[in-house]
Amino acid sequence: MQYSFNWKQLSVVAGLSFWNFYFRFHAGAIRGAQFVEFLKALSQQIHGKLMVIWDGLPAHRSRVVTQHVESLNGHIVIERLPAYAPELNPVEYIWGYMKQRELGNLCLHTIGQVGAFARNRLKSMQRRPQLITAFWKQTELAI
C-alpha cells in the first residue's frame, strides 16, 4: 500500500537547561519571529539572566532576533556554537532521541495527530531527568 501525504509543515523549537528542556510547536517554518516568541516564553519560565547558546541557523541571526535581544539590556546573552558542530548542541540529541525512540515507524493520518503525539512524547521526556543529563553528556562539553 502506498500513501501520498499532503501535510503542511509542523516545526518545533527547543531549548535545554541543565535541569529541563522547553519546546514550542509552530505551524510552518520557524523564522526569527518565532524565535523571539520562544525567547519571551523562556524569560517568563526562567527568571534571571539567560545565556542562550545557538548554532548558526540564519533565523537565530535575524534582525528581529538581534533587535529583541538588544532591547533586553543584557537579560539574555547569546553565544554561538562553532560552525558545523551539531555534536556540541545538546538539543540535537533531543531530536535524535525523538526520531529514533519516540517517533520511529509512526504512521498517523493527519499532521494534527502527529503534533499531538509528538507533544505528548516530549512532555514525557521532560519528566525524565536522566535523559536531560544524557543529552548534555553526549556533547562532551566541559560544563
PDB file of C-alpha atoms in Angstrom:
ATOM      1  CA  MET A   1       0.000   0.000   0.000  1.00  0.00           C
ATOM      2  CA  GLN A   2       1.324   3.463  -0.883  1.00  0.00           C
ATOM      3  CA  TYR A   3       0.381   6.665   0.913  1.00  0.00           C
ATOM      4  CA  SER A   4       0.643  10.132  -0.504  1.00  0.00           C
ATOM      5  CA  PHE A   5       0.531  12.759   2.245  1.00  0.00           C
ATOM      6  CA  ASN A   6      -0.393  16.368   1.671  1.00  0.00           C
ATOM      7  CA  TRP A   7       0.632  17.678   5.066  1.00  0.00           C
ATOM      8  CA  LYS A   8       1.611  21.190   5.877  1.00  0.00           C
ATOM      9  CA  GLN A   9       4.809  21.677   7.834  1.00  0.00           C
ATOM     10  CA  LEU A  10       4.887  21.425  11.610  1.00  0.00           C
ATOM     11  CA  SER A  11       8.048  22.676  13.305  1.00  0.00           C
ATOM     12  CA  VAL A  12       9.301  22.648  16.856  1.00  0.00           C
ATOM     13  CA  VAL A  13      11.861  24.792  18.638  1.00  0.00           C
ATOM     14  CA  ALA A  14      13.517  23.663  21.863  1.00  0.00           C
ATOM     15  CA  GLY A  15      15.929  24.858  24.499  1.00  0.00           C
ATOM     16  CA  LEU A  16      17.751  22.824  27.112  1.00  0.00           C
ATOM     17  CA  SER A  17      18.830  23.891  30.571  1.00  0.00           C
ATOM     18  CA  PHE A  18      20.768  21.704  32.976  1.00  0.00           C
ATOM     19  CA  TRP A  19      17.551  20.502  34.602  1.00  0.00           C
ATOM     20  CA  ASN A  20      14.810  20.739  31.957  1.00  0.00           C
ATOM     21  CA  PHE A  21      14.060  21.399  28.340  1.00  0.00           C
ATOM     22  CA  TYR A  22      11.476  23.678  26.845  1.00  0.00           C
ATOM     23  CA  PHE A  23       9.734  23.439  23.490  1.00  0.00           C
ATOM     24  CA  ARG A  24       7.124  25.075  21.307  1.00  0.00           C
ATOM     25  CA  PHE A  25       5.392  23.883  18.163  1.00  0.00           C
ATOM     26  CA  HIS A  26       4.692  26.142  15.193  1.00  0.00           C
ATOM     27  CA  ALA A  27       2.720  25.591  12.033  1.00  0.00           C
ATOM     28  CA  GLY A  28       5.085  26.138   9.126  1.00  0.00           C
ATOM     29  CA  ALA A  29       8.750  27.044   9.209  1.00  0.00           C
ATOM     30  CA  ILE A  30      10.339  28.671  12.218  1.00  0.00           C
ATOM     31  CA  ARG A  31      11.703  32.110  11.474  1.00  0.00           C
ATOM     32  CA  GLY A  32      13.043  34.965  13.547  1.00  0.00           C
ATOM     33  CA  ALA A  33       9.630  35.993  14.898  1.00  0.00           C
ATOM     34  CA  GLN A  34       9.025  32.503  16.269  1.00  0.00           C
ATOM     35  CA  PHE A  35      12.429  32.537  17.982  1.00  0.00           C
ATOM     36  CA  VAL A  36      11.514  35.865  19.600  1.00  0.00           C
ATOM     37  CA  GLU A  37       8.272  34.286  20.872  1.00  0.00           C
ATOM     38  CA  PHE A  38      10.287  31.366  22.241  1.00  0.00           C
ATOM     39  CA  LEU A  39      12.761  33.685  23.990  1.00  0.00           C
ATOM     40  CA  LYS A  40       9.865  35.607  25.552  1.00  0.00           C
ATOM     41  CA  ALA A  41       8.319  32.351  26.807  1.00  0.00           C
ATOM     42  CA  LEU A  42      11.687  31.237  28.236  1.00  0.00           C
ATOM     43  CA  SER A  43      12.051  34.546  30.048  1.00  0.00           C
ATOM     44  CA  GLN A  44       8.670  34.006  31.674  1.00  0.00           C
ATOM     45  CA  GLN A  45       9.552  30.476  32.801  1.00  0.00           C
ATOM     46  CA  ILE A  46      13.173  31.002  33.793  1.00  0.00           C
ATOM     47  CA  HIS A  47      13.714  34.028  35.990  1.00  0.00           C
ATOM     48  CA  GLY A  48      17.007  35.874  35.985  1.00  0.00           C
ATOM     49  CA  LYS A  49      19.553  36.311  33.251  1.00  0.00           C
ATOM     50  CA  LEU A  50      19.714  33.744  30.469  1.00  0.00           C
ATOM     51  CA  MET A  51      22.634  32.670  28.356  1.00  0.00           C
ATOM     52  CA  VAL A  52      21.411  31.131  25.128  1.00  0.00           C
ATOM     53  CA  ILE A  53      23.858  29.044  23.116  1.00  0.00           C
ATOM     54  CA  TRP A  54      22.807  28.739  19.493  1.00  0.00           C
ATOM     55  CA  ASP A  55      24.083  27.151  16.358  1.00  0.00           C
ATOM     56  CA  GLY A  56      24.478  29.139  13.151  1.00  0.00           C
ATOM     57  CA  LEU A  57      20.898  28.896  11.900  1.00  0.00           C
ATOM     58  CA  PRO A  58      20.177  32.065   9.876  1.00  0.00           C
ATOM     59  CA  ALA A  59      16.943  32.719  11.818  1.00  0.00           C
ATOM     60  CA  HIS A  60      18.999  32.913  15.035  1.00  0.00           C
ATOM     61  CA  ARG A  61      20.964  35.779  13.492  1.00  0.00           C
ATOM     62  CA  SER A  62      17.953  37.561  12.000  1.00  0.00           C
ATOM     63  CA  ARG A  63      17.382  41.273  12.515  1.00  0.00           C
ATOM     64  CA  VAL A  64      14.200  40.710  14.551  1.00  0.00           C
ATOM     65  CA  VAL A  65      16.008  38.346  16.970  1.00  0.00           C
ATOM     66  CA  THR A  66      19.032  40.640  17.265  1.00  0.00           C
ATOM     67  CA  GLN A  67      16.832  43.674  17.948  1.00  0.00           C
ATOM     68  CA  HIS A  68      14.813  41.795  20.551  1.00  0.00           C
ATOM     69  CA  VAL A  69      17.908  40.570  22.408  1.00  0.00           C
ATOM     70  CA  GLU A  70      19.480  44.042  22.315  1.00  0.00           C
ATOM     71  CA  SER A  71      16.257  45.565  23.717  1.00  0.00           C
ATOM     72  CA  LEU A  72      16.583  43.392  26.826  1.00  0.00           C
ATOM     73  CA  ASN A  73      19.708  45.199  28.076  1.00  0.00           C
ATOM     74  CA  GLY A  74      21.663  42.066  28.911  1.00  0.00           C
ATOM     75  CA  HIS A  75      18.818  39.929  30.291  1.00  0.00           C
ATOM     76  CA  ILE A  76      19.562  37.417  27.525  1.00  0.00           C
ATOM     77  CA  VAL A  77      23.117  36.867  26.323  1.00  0.00           C
ATOM     78  CA  ILE A  78      23.655  34.983  23.075  1.00  0.00           C
ATOM     79  CA  GLU A  79      26.693  32.766  22.487  1.00  0.00           C
ATOM     80  CA  ARG A  80      27.261  30.866  19.271  1.00  0.00           C
ATOM     81  CA  LEU A  81      28.428  27.326  18.726  1.00  0.00           C
ATOM     82  CA  PRO A  82      31.175  26.792  16.155  1.00  0.00           C
ATOM     83  CA  ALA A  83      30.007  26.262  12.591  1.00  0.00           C
ATOM     84  CA  TYR A  84      29.269  22.658  11.587  1.00  0.00           C
ATOM     85  CA  ALA A  85      29.389  21.301  15.131  1.00  0.00           C
ATOM     86  CA  PRO A  86      25.953  19.759  15.790  1.00  0.00           C
ATOM     87  CA  GLU A  87      27.613  17.262  18.151  1.00  0.00           C
ATOM     88  CA  LEU A  88      28.155  20.178  20.587  1.00  0.00           C
ATOM     89  CA  ASN A  89      24.468  21.105  20.636  1.00  0.00           C
ATOM     90  CA  PRO A  90      22.537  19.115  23.271  1.00  0.00           C
ATOM     91  CA  VAL A  91      19.217  19.986  21.607  1.00  0.00           C
ATOM     92  CA  GLU A  92      20.293  17.904  18.600  1.00  0.00           C
ATOM     93  CA  TYR A  93      20.243  14.879  20.897  1.00  0.00           C
ATOM     94  CA  ILE A  94      16.613  15.609  21.801  1.00  0.00           C
ATOM     95  CA  TRP A  95      15.749  15.383  18.087  1.00  0.00           C
ATOM     96  CA  GLY A  96      17.814  12.236  17.591  1.00  0.00           C
ATOM     97  CA  TYR A  97      16.142  10.538  20.545  1.00  0.00           C
ATOM     98  CA  MET A  98      12.688  11.614  19.347  1.00  0.00           C
ATOM     99  CA  LYS A  99      13.263  10.332  15.827  1.00  0.00           C
ATOM    100  CA  GLN A 100      14.800   7.043  16.879  1.00  0.00           C
ATOM    101  CA  ARG A 101      12.910   6.108  20.044  1.00  0.00           C
ATOM    102  CA  GLU A 102       9.660   8.063  20.167  1.00  0.00           C
ATOM    103  CA  LEU A 103       8.587   8.631  16.571  1.00  0.00           C
ATOM    104  CA  GLY A 104      10.223   5.738  14.743  1.00  0.00           C
ATOM    105  CA  ASN A 105       7.749   3.970  12.448  1.00  0.00           C
ATOM    106  CA  LEU A 106       4.972   6.361  13.434  1.00  0.00           C
ATOM    107  CA  CYS A 107       2.156   6.275  10.916  1.00  0.00           C
ATOM    108  CA  LEU A 108      -0.723   8.618  11.624  1.00  0.00           C
ATOM    109  CA  HIS A 109      -3.280  10.156   9.284  1.00  0.00           C
ATOM    110  CA  THR A 110      -3.045  13.902   9.946  1.00  0.00           C
ATOM    111  CA  ILE A 111      -0.407  16.432  10.897  1.00  0.00           C
ATOM    112  CA  GLY A 112      -2.580  17.267  13.921  1.00  0.00           C
ATOM    113  CA  GLN A 113      -2.281  13.690  15.148  1.00  0.00           C
ATOM    114  CA  VAL A 114       1.485  13.767  14.634  1.00  0.00           C
ATOM    115  CA  GLY A 115       1.730  17.057  16.539  1.00  0.00           C
ATOM    116  CA  ALA A 116      -0.352  15.788  19.449  1.00  0.00           C
ATOM    117  CA  PHE A 117       1.649  12.568  19.640  1.00  0.00           C
ATOM    118  CA  ALA A 118       4.997  14.417  19.478  1.00  0.00           C
ATOM    119  CA  ARG A 119       3.880  16.921  22.141  1.00  0.00           C
ATOM    120  CA  ASN A 120       2.925  14.072  24.490  1.00  0.00           C
ATOM    121  CA  ARG A 121       6.234  12.293  23.909  1.00  0.00           C
ATOM    122  CA  LEU A 122       8.240  15.491  24.534  1.00  0.00           C
ATOM    123  CA  LYS A 123       6.301  16.126  27.760  1.00  0.00           C
ATOM    124  CA  SER A 124       7.052  12.572  28.829  1.00  0.00           C
ATOM    125  CA  MET A 125      10.741  13.112  28.072  1.00  0.00           C
ATOM    126  CA  GLN A 126      10.714  16.294  30.202  1.00  0.00           C
ATOM    127  CA  ARG A 127       9.806  14.155  33.227  1.00  0.00           C
ATOM    128  CA  ARG A 128      12.920  12.008  32.770  1.00  0.00           C
ATOM    129  CA  PRO A 129      15.893  13.922  34.203  1.00  0.00           C
ATOM    130  CA  GLN A 130      18.283  11.121  33.257  1.00  0.00           C
ATOM    131  CA  LEU A 131      17.549  11.882  29.596  1.00  0.00           C
ATOM    132  CA  ILE A 132      18.403  15.550  30.033  1.00  0.00           C
ATOM    133  CA  THR A 133      21.670  14.587  31.722  1.00  0.00           C
ATOM    134  CA  ALA A 134      22.417  12.158  28.886  1.00  0.00           C
ATOM    135  CA  PHE A 135      21.824  14.840  26.238  1.00  0.00           C
ATOM    136  CA  TRP A 136      24.414  17.062  27.946  1.00  0.00           C
ATOM    137  CA  LYS A 137      26.896  14.210  28.407  1.00  0.00           C
ATOM    138  CA  GLN A 138      26.741  13.309  24.730  1.00  0.00           C
ATOM    139  CA  THR A 139      28.078  16.748  23.819  1.00  0.00           C
ATOM    140  CA  GLU A 140      31.247  16.053  25.827  1.00  0.00           C
ATOM    141  CA  LEU A 141      31.332  19.743  26.741  1.00  0.00           C
ATOM    142  CA  ALA A 142      33.159  20.644  29.936  1.00  0.00           C
ATOM    143  CA  ILE A 143      30.238  22.072  31.901  1.00  0.00           C
TER     144      ILE A 143
END
